[in-house]
PDB file of C-alpha atoms in Angstrom:
ATOM      1  CA  MET A   1       0.000   0.000   0.000  1.00 39.00           C
ATOM      2  CA  LYS A   2       1.332   3.394  -0.997  1.00 40.00           C
ATOM      3  CA  ARG A   3       1.863   5.925   1.801  1.00 40.00           C
ATOM      4  CA  VAL A   4       0.404   9.365   1.349  1.00 34.00           C
ATOM      5  CA  ASN A   5       2.151  12.355   2.842  1.00 38.00           C
ATOM      6  CA  VAL A   6      -0.788  14.289   4.249  1.00 36.00           C
ATOM      7  CA  ALA A   7       1.329  17.371   4.932  1.00 43.00           C
ATOM      8  CA  THR A   8       2.119  17.886   1.255  1.00 40.00           C
ATOM      9  CA  ARG A   9      -1.497  17.416   0.190  1.00 37.00           C
ATOM     10  CA  MET A  10      -2.963  19.977   2.589  1.00 41.00           C
ATOM     11  CA  LYS A  11      -3.141  23.580   1.487  1.00 44.00           C
ATOM     12  CA  PRO A  12      -1.733  25.919   4.122  1.00 42.00           C
ATOM     13  CA  LYS A  13      -4.200  28.478   5.453  1.00 46.00           C
ATOM     14  CA  GLU A  14      -3.466  32.139   5.029  1.00 44.00           C
ATOM     15  CA  THR A  15      -1.985  33.047   8.408  1.00 44.00           C
ATOM     16  CA  THR A  16       0.995  34.713   9.939  1.00 47.00           C
ATOM     17  CA  CYS A  17       1.204  32.092  12.693  1.00 48.00           C
ATOM     18  CA  VAL A  18       3.776  29.334  12.641  1.00 48.00           C
ATOM     19  CA  SER A  19       1.303  26.914  14.245  1.00 56.00           C
ATOM     20  CA  PRO A  20      -2.436  27.065  14.892  1.00 62.00           C
ATOM     21  CA  CYS A  21      -1.822  27.594  18.622  1.00 64.00           C
ATOM     22  CA  ILE A  22       0.677  30.434  18.346  1.00 68.00           C
ATOM     23  CA  SER A  23      -0.619  33.961  18.080  1.00 71.00           C
ATOM     24  CA  THR A  24       0.734  37.472  18.194  1.00 78.00           C
ATOM     25  CA  LEU A  25      -2.271  38.805  20.115  1.00 88.00           C
ATOM     26  CA  PRO A  26      -1.290  39.914  23.641  1.00 90.00           C
ATOM     27  CA  ARG A  27      -4.203  38.034  25.255  1.00 90.00           C
ATOM     28  CA  HIS A  28      -3.200  34.863  23.460  1.00 89.00           C
ATOM     29  CA  ARG A  29       0.406  35.360  24.557  1.00 89.00           C
ATOM     30  CA  LEU A  30      -0.856  35.578  28.151  1.00 90.00           C
ATOM     31  CA  VAL A  31      -2.629  32.249  27.695  1.00 89.00           C
ATOM     32  CA  GLU A  32       0.553  30.670  26.346  1.00 89.00           C
ATOM     33  CA  LEU A  33       2.704  32.072  29.143  1.00 90.00           C
ATOM     34  CA  LEU A  34       0.267  31.067  31.874  1.00 91.00           C
ATOM     35  CA  TRP A  35       0.072  27.516  30.524  1.00 91.00           C
ATOM     36  CA  SER A  36       3.798  27.217  31.143  1.00 92.00           C
ATOM     37  CA  PHE A  37       4.276  29.584  34.055  1.00 93.00           C
ATOM     38  CA  ALA A  38       1.451  28.459  36.358  1.00 93.00           C
ATOM     39  CA  PRO A  39       2.437  24.779  36.679  1.00 94.00           C
ATOM     40  CA  ALA A  40       6.149  25.626  36.949  1.00 94.00           C
ATOM     41  CA  TYR A  41       5.440  28.254  39.613  1.00 94.00           C
ATOM     42  CA  GLN A  42       3.232  25.838  41.534  1.00 92.00           C
ATOM     43  CA  ARG A  43       5.844  23.037  41.501  1.00 93.00           C
ATOM     44  CA  TRP A  44       8.608  25.427  42.563  1.00 94.00           C
ATOM     45  CA  SER A  45       6.634  27.157  45.320  1.00 92.00           C
ATOM     46  CA  GLU A  46       5.305  23.847  46.665  1.00 91.00           C
ATOM     47  CA  SER A  47       8.847  22.457  46.821  1.00 92.00           C
ATOM     48  CA  LEU A  48       9.762  25.417  49.042  1.00 90.00           C
ATOM     49  CA  LEU A  49       6.764  24.623  51.263  1.00 88.00           C
ATOM     50  CA  VAL A  50       7.881  21.018  51.627  1.00 87.00           C
ATOM     51  CA  GLU A  51      11.340  22.222  52.703  1.00 84.00           C
ATOM     52  CA  LYS A  52       9.586  24.059  55.545  1.00 79.00           C
ATOM     53  CA  GLY A  53       7.583  20.971  56.535  1.00 77.00           C
ATOM     54  CA  LEU A  54       4.342  22.308  55.068  1.00 81.00           C
ATOM     55  CA  SER A  55       1.953  21.219  52.340  1.00 85.00           C
ATOM     56  CA  PRO A  56      -0.296  23.391  50.179  1.00 86.00           C
ATOM     57  CA  GLN A  57      -3.526  21.756  51.382  1.00 87.00           C
ATOM     58  CA  ARG A  58      -2.617  21.970  55.071  1.00 87.00           C
ATOM     59  CA  LEU A  59      -1.542  25.574  54.629  1.00 86.00           C
ATOM     60  CA  ARG A  60      -4.786  26.438  52.817  1.00 87.00           C
ATOM     61  CA  ILE A  61      -6.842  25.034  55.698  1.00 90.00           C
ATOM     62  CA  LEU A  62      -4.794  26.911  58.287  1.00 89.00           C
ATOM     63  CA  GLY A  63      -4.919  30.107  56.218  1.00 86.00           C
ATOM     64  CA  SER A  64      -8.664  29.834  55.759  1.00 88.00           C
ATOM     65  CA  ILE A  65      -9.269  29.429  59.486  1.00 91.00           C
ATOM     66  CA  HIS A  66      -6.818  32.226  60.265  1.00 88.00           C
ATOM     67  CA  GLU A  67      -8.484  34.657  57.821  1.00 87.00           C
ATOM     68  CA  ARG A  68     -12.141  33.745  58.355  1.00 90.00           C
ATOM     69  CA  GLY A  69     -12.186  32.350  61.883  1.00 92.00           C
ATOM     70  CA  PRO A  70     -13.260  28.892  63.059  1.00 94.00           C
ATOM     71  CA  ARG A  71     -14.786  26.799  60.278  1.00 92.00           C
ATOM     72  CA  ILE A  72     -16.878  23.677  60.009  1.00 93.00           C
ATOM     73  CA  MET A  73     -15.609  20.729  57.997  1.00 90.00           C
ATOM     74  CA  SER A  74     -18.134  21.137  55.162  1.00 90.00           C
ATOM     75  CA  GLU A  75     -16.957  24.733  54.591  1.00 92.00           C
ATOM     76  CA  LEU A  76     -13.344  23.572  54.400  1.00 91.00           C
ATOM     77  CA  LYS A  77     -14.327  20.737  52.050  1.00 90.00           C
ATOM     78  CA  LYS A  78     -16.100  23.137  49.700  1.00 90.00           C
ATOM     79  CA  GLU A  79     -13.318  25.722  49.817  1.00 88.00           C
ATOM     80  CA  LEU A  80     -10.552  23.205  49.074  1.00 87.00           C
ATOM     81  CA  GLY A  81     -12.582  21.298  46.511  1.00 88.00           C
ATOM     82  CA  VAL A  82     -11.767  17.946  48.122  1.00 89.00           C
ATOM     83  CA  THR A  83     -13.835  15.056  49.416  1.00 92.00           C
ATOM     84  CA  ALA A  84     -15.093  14.810  52.984  1.00 90.00           C
ATOM     85  CA  THR A  85     -12.628  11.946  53.505  1.00 94.00           C
ATOM     86  CA  ASN A  86      -9.708  14.130  52.373  1.00 93.00           C
ATOM     87  CA  VAL A  87     -10.634  17.094  54.556  1.00 92.00           C
ATOM     88  CA  THR A  88     -11.095  14.767  57.535  1.00 93.00           C
ATOM     89  CA  ALA A  89      -7.635  13.269  56.949  1.00 94.00           C
ATOM     90  CA  LEU A  90      -6.089  16.745  56.636  1.00 93.00           C
ATOM     91  CA  VAL A  91      -7.775  17.986  59.815  1.00 95.00           C
ATOM     92  CA  ASP A  92      -6.797  14.765  61.644  1.00 96.00           C
ATOM     93  CA  SER A  93      -3.183  15.356  60.625  1.00 93.00           C
ATOM     94  CA  LEU A  94      -3.288  19.013  61.709  1.00 93.00           C
ATOM     95  CA  GLU A  95      -4.886  18.012  65.003  1.00 95.00           C
ATOM     96  CA  ASN A  96      -2.232  15.327  65.598  1.00 94.00           C
ATOM     97  CA  ASP A  97       0.438  17.991  65.047  1.00 91.00           C
ATOM     98  CA  GLY A  98      -1.309  20.249  67.559  1.00 92.00           C
ATOM     99  CA  LEU A  99      -2.097  22.932  64.960  1.00 92.00           C
ATOM    100  CA  VAL A 100      -5.913  22.790  65.152  1.00 95.00           C
ATOM    101  CA  VAL A 101      -8.493  21.930  67.775  1.00 95.00           C
ATOM    102  CA  ARG A 102     -11.924  20.399  67.202  1.00 95.00           C
ATOM    103  CA  ARG A 103     -14.864  21.855  69.135  1.00 93.00           C
ATOM    104  CA  ARG A 104     -18.543  20.991  69.191  1.00 92.00           C
ATOM    105  CA  HIS A 105     -20.713  23.326  67.160  1.00 90.00           C
ATOM    106  CA  PRO A 106     -22.850  25.406  69.539  1.00 90.00           C
ATOM    107  CA  THR A 107     -26.133  24.837  67.661  1.00 92.00           C
ATOM    108  CA  ASP A 108     -25.603  21.936  65.230  1.00 89.00           C
ATOM    109  CA  ARG A 109     -24.848  18.597  66.883  1.00 86.00           C
ATOM    110  CA  ARG A 110     -23.781  17.107  63.532  1.00 88.00           C
ATOM    111  CA  ALA A 111     -21.064  19.717  62.880  1.00 89.00           C
ATOM    112  CA  THR A 112     -17.600  20.103  64.335  1.00 90.00           C
ATOM    113  CA  VAL A 113     -15.892  23.484  64.476  1.00 95.00           C
ATOM    114  CA  ILE A 114     -12.190  23.587  63.597  1.00 96.00           C
ATOM    115  CA  GLU A 115     -10.100  26.277  65.329  1.00 95.00           C
ATOM    116  CA  LEU A 116      -6.429  27.180  65.260  1.00 94.00           C
ATOM    117  CA  SER A 117      -4.355  26.211  68.268  1.00 94.00           C
ATOM    118  CA  ASP A 118      -1.966  28.574  70.026  1.00 90.00           C
ATOM    119  CA  LYS A 119       0.907  26.529  68.596  1.00 89.00           C
ATOM    120  CA  VAL A 120       0.117  27.743  65.059  1.00 85.00           C
ATOM    121  CA  MET A 121       1.070  31.339  65.699  1.00 80.00           C
ATOM    122  CA  ARG A 122       4.173  30.377  67.680  1.00 85.00           C
ATOM    123  CA  GLU A 123       5.591  27.758  65.335  1.00 80.00           C
ATOM    124  CA  LEU A 124       3.960  28.050  61.947  1.00 79.00           C
ATOM    125  CA  SER A 125       3.805  31.794  61.466  1.00 79.00           C
ATOM    126  CA  PRO A 126       7.608  32.267  61.253  1.00 84.00           C
ATOM    127  CA  ARG A 127       7.886  29.446  58.682  1.00 82.00           C
ATOM    128  CA  CYS A 128       5.124  31.013  56.573  1.00 82.00           C
ATOM    129  CA  THR A 129       6.842  34.391  56.678  1.00 86.00           C
ATOM    130  CA  GLU A 130      10.137  32.798  55.578  1.00 88.00           C
ATOM    131  CA  TYR A 131       8.324  30.983  52.776  1.00 88.00           C
ATOM    132  CA  LYS A 132       6.642  34.154  51.507  1.00 88.00           C
ATOM    133  CA  GLU A 133       9.985  35.977  51.555  1.00 93.00           C
ATOM    134  CA  GLN A 134      11.584  33.184  49.527  1.00 93.00           C
ATOM    135  CA  VAL A 135       8.801  33.211  46.954  1.00 93.00           C
ATOM    136  CA  ALA A 136       8.738  37.027  46.833  1.00 94.00           C
ATOM    137  CA  GLU A 137      12.338  36.909  45.584  1.00 95.00           C
ATOM    138  CA  LEU A 138      10.901  35.790  42.251  1.00 94.00           C
ATOM    139  CA  PHE A 139       9.361  39.252  41.895  1.00 95.00           C
ATOM    140  CA  SER A 140      12.427  41.189  43.027  1.00 95.00           C
ATOM    141  CA  ASP A 141      13.115  42.517  39.511  1.00 96.00           C
ATOM    142  CA  LEU A 142       9.669  44.144  39.410  1.00 96.00           C
ATOM    143  CA  SER A 143       9.148  47.682  40.678  1.00 97.00           C
ATOM    144  CA  ASP A 144       6.529  48.361  43.355  1.00 97.00           C
ATOM    145  CA  GLN A 145       4.351  49.869  40.631  1.00 98.00           C
ATOM    146  CA  GLU A 146       4.675  46.733  38.485  1.00 97.00           C
ATOM    147  CA  CYS A 147       3.869  44.530  41.493  1.00 96.00           C
ATOM    148  CA  LYS A 148       0.767  46.586  42.300  1.00 97.00           C
ATOM    149  CA  ALA A 149      -0.400  46.420  38.676  1.00 97.00           C
ATOM    150  CA  PHE A 150       0.223  42.662  38.593  1.00 96.00           C
ATOM    151  CA  VAL A 151      -1.718  42.187  41.847  1.00 97.00           C
ATOM    152  CA  LYS A 152      -4.603  44.268  40.506  1.00 97.00           C
ATOM    153  CA  THR A 153      -4.671  42.241  37.298  1.00 95.00           C
ATOM    154  CA  LEU A 154      -4.561  38.895  39.098  1.00 94.00           C
ATOM    155  CA  GLU A 155      -7.303  39.997  41.508  1.00 95.00           C
ATOM    156  CA  LYS A 156      -9.487  40.999  38.558  1.00 95.00           C
ATOM    157  CA  LEU A 157      -8.893  37.661  36.826  1.00 92.00           C
ATOM    158  CA  TRP A 158      -9.429  35.721  40.062  1.00 88.00           C
ATOM    159  CA  SER A 159     -12.728  37.537  40.573  1.00 91.00           C
ATOM    160  CA  ARG A 160     -13.881  36.531  37.082  1.00 92.00           C
ATOM    161  CA  LEU A 161     -12.979  32.904  37.724  1.00 89.00           C
ATOM    162  CA  GLN A 162     -14.914  32.945  40.991  1.00 84.00           C
ATOM    163  CA  GLY A 163     -18.060  33.865  39.076  1.00 77.00           C
TER     164      GLY A 163
END
Protein backbone atom coordinates (compact mmCIF):
# COMPACT_ATOMS: atom_id res chain seq x y z
CA MET A 1 0.00 0.00 0.00
CA LYS A 2 1.33 3.39 -1.00
CA ARG A 3 1.86 5.93 1.80
CA VAL A 4 0.40 9.36 1.35
CA ASN A 5 2.15 12.35 2.84
CA VAL A 6 -0.79 14.29 4.25
CA ALA A 7 1.33 17.37 4.93
CA THR A 8 2.12 17.89 1.26
CA ARG A 9 -1.50 17.42 0.19
CA MET A 10 -2.96 19.98 2.59
CA LYS A 11 -3.14 23.58 1.49
CA PRO A 12 -1.73 25.92 4.12
CA LYS A 13 -4.20 28.48 5.45
CA GLU A 14 -3.47 32.14 5.03
CA THR A 15 -1.99 33.05 8.41
CA THR A 16 0.99 34.71 9.94
CA CYS A 17 1.20 32.09 12.69
CA VAL A 18 3.78 29.33 12.64
CA SER A 19 1.30 26.91 14.25
CA PRO A 20 -2.44 27.07 14.89
CA CYS A 21 -1.82 27.59 18.62
CA ILE A 22 0.68 30.43 18.35
CA SER A 23 -0.62 33.96 18.08
CA THR A 24 0.73 37.47 18.19
CA LEU A 25 -2.27 38.81 20.12
CA PRO A 26 -1.29 39.91 23.64
CA ARG A 27 -4.20 38.03 25.26
CA HIS A 28 -3.20 34.86 23.46
CA ARG A 29 0.41 35.36 24.56
CA LEU A 30 -0.86 35.58 28.15
CA VAL A 31 -2.63 32.25 27.70
CA GLU A 32 0.55 30.67 26.35
CA LEU A 33 2.70 32.07 29.14
CA LEU A 34 0.27 31.07 31.87
CA TRP A 35 0.07 27.52 30.52
CA SER A 36 3.80 27.22 31.14
CA PHE A 37 4.28 29.58 34.05
CA ALA A 38 1.45 28.46 36.36
CA PRO A 39 2.44 24.78 36.68
CA ALA A 40 6.15 25.63 36.95
CA TYR A 41 5.44 28.25 39.61
CA GLN A 42 3.23 25.84 41.53
CA ARG A 43 5.84 23.04 41.50
CA TRP A 44 8.61 25.43 42.56
CA SER A 45 6.63 27.16 45.32
CA GLU A 46 5.31 23.85 46.67
CA SER A 47 8.85 22.46 46.82
CA LEU A 48 9.76 25.42 49.04
CA LEU A 49 6.76 24.62 51.26
CA VAL A 50 7.88 21.02 51.63
CA GLU A 51 11.34 22.22 52.70
CA LYS A 52 9.59 24.06 55.54
CA GLY A 53 7.58 20.97 56.54
CA LEU A 54 4.34 22.31 55.07
CA SER A 55 1.95 21.22 52.34
CA PRO A 56 -0.30 23.39 50.18
CA GLN A 57 -3.53 21.76 51.38
CA ARG A 58 -2.62 21.97 55.07
CA LEU A 59 -1.54 25.57 54.63
CA ARG A 60 -4.79 26.44 52.82
CA ILE A 61 -6.84 25.03 55.70
CA LEU A 62 -4.79 26.91 58.29
CA GLY A 63 -4.92 30.11 56.22
CA SER A 64 -8.66 29.83 55.76
CA ILE A 65 -9.27 29.43 59.49
CA HIS A 66 -6.82 32.23 60.27
CA GLU A 67 -8.48 34.66 57.82
CA ARG A 68 -12.14 33.75 58.35
CA GLY A 69 -12.19 32.35 61.88
CA PRO A 70 -13.26 28.89 63.06
CA ARG A 71 -14.79 26.80 60.28
CA ILE A 72 -16.88 23.68 60.01
CA MET A 73 -15.61 20.73 58.00
CA SER A 74 -18.13 21.14 55.16
CA GLU A 75 -16.96 24.73 54.59
CA LEU A 76 -13.34 23.57 54.40
CA LYS A 77 -14.33 20.74 52.05
CA LYS A 78 -16.10 23.14 49.70
CA GLU A 79 -13.32 25.72 49.82
CA LEU A 80 -10.55 23.20 49.07
CA GLY A 81 -12.58 21.30 46.51
CA VAL A 82 -11.77 17.95 48.12
CA THR A 83 -13.84 15.06 49.42
CA ALA A 84 -15.09 14.81 52.98
CA THR A 85 -12.63 11.95 53.50
CA ASN A 86 -9.71 14.13 52.37
CA VAL A 87 -10.63 17.09 54.56
CA THR A 88 -11.09 14.77 57.54
CA ALA A 89 -7.64 13.27 56.95
CA LEU A 90 -6.09 16.75 56.64
CA VAL A 91 -7.78 17.99 59.81
CA ASP A 92 -6.80 14.77 61.64
CA SER A 93 -3.18 15.36 60.63
CA LEU A 94 -3.29 19.01 61.71
CA GLU A 95 -4.89 18.01 65.00
CA ASN A 96 -2.23 15.33 65.60
CA ASP A 97 0.44 17.99 65.05
CA GLY A 98 -1.31 20.25 67.56
CA LEU A 99 -2.10 22.93 64.96
CA VAL A 100 -5.91 22.79 65.15
CA VAL A 101 -8.49 21.93 67.78
CA ARG A 102 -11.92 20.40 67.20
CA ARG A 103 -14.86 21.86 69.13
CA ARG A 104 -18.54 20.99 69.19
CA HIS A 105 -20.71 23.33 67.16
CA PRO A 106 -22.85 25.41 69.54
CA THR A 107 -26.13 24.84 67.66
CA ASP A 108 -25.60 21.94 65.23
CA ARG A 109 -24.85 18.60 66.88
CA ARG A 110 -23.78 17.11 63.53
CA ALA A 111 -21.06 19.72 62.88
CA THR A 112 -17.60 20.10 64.33
CA VAL A 113 -15.89 23.48 64.48
CA ILE A 114 -12.19 23.59 63.60
CA GLU A 115 -10.10 26.28 65.33
CA LEU A 116 -6.43 27.18 65.26
CA SER A 117 -4.36 26.21 68.27
CA ASP A 118 -1.97 28.57 70.03
CA LYS A 119 0.91 26.53 68.60
CA VAL A 120 0.12 27.74 65.06
CA MET A 121 1.07 31.34 65.70
CA ARG A 122 4.17 30.38 67.68
CA GLU A 123 5.59 27.76 65.33
CA LEU A 124 3.96 28.05 61.95
CA SER A 125 3.81 31.79 61.47
CA PRO A 126 7.61 32.27 61.25
CA ARG A 127 7.89 29.45 58.68
CA CYS A 128 5.12 31.01 56.57
CA THR A 129 6.84 34.39 56.68
CA GLU A 130 10.14 32.80 55.58
CA TYR A 131 8.32 30.98 52.78
CA LYS A 132 6.64 34.15 51.51
CA GLU A 133 9.98 35.98 51.56
CA GLN A 134 11.58 33.18 49.53
CA VAL A 135 8.80 33.21 46.95
CA ALA A 136 8.74 37.03 46.83
CA GLU A 137 12.34 36.91 45.58
CA LEU A 138 10.90 35.79 42.25
CA PHE A 139 9.36 39.25 41.89
CA SER A 140 12.43 41.19 43.03
CA ASP A 141 13.12 42.52 39.51
CA LEU A 142 9.67 44.14 39.41
CA SER A 143 9.15 47.68 40.68
CA ASP A 144 6.53 48.36 43.35
CA GLN A 145 4.35 49.87 40.63
CA GLU A 146 4.67 46.73 38.48
CA CYS A 147 3.87 44.53 41.49
CA LYS A 148 0.77 46.59 42.30
CA ALA A 149 -0.40 46.42 38.68
CA PHE A 150 0.22 42.66 38.59
CA VAL A 151 -1.72 42.19 41.85
CA LYS A 152 -4.60 44.27 40.51
CA THR A 153 -4.67 42.24 37.30
CA LEU A 154 -4.56 38.90 39.10
CA GLU A 155 -7.30 40.00 41.51
CA LYS A 156 -9.49 41.00 38.56
CA LEU A 157 -8.89 37.66 36.83
CA TRP A 158 -9.43 35.72 40.06
CA SER A 159 -12.73 37.54 40.57
CA ARG A 160 -13.88 36.53 37.08
CA LEU A 161 -12.98 32.90 37.72
CA GLN A 162 -14.91 32.94 40.99
CA GLY A 163 -18.06 33.86 39.08
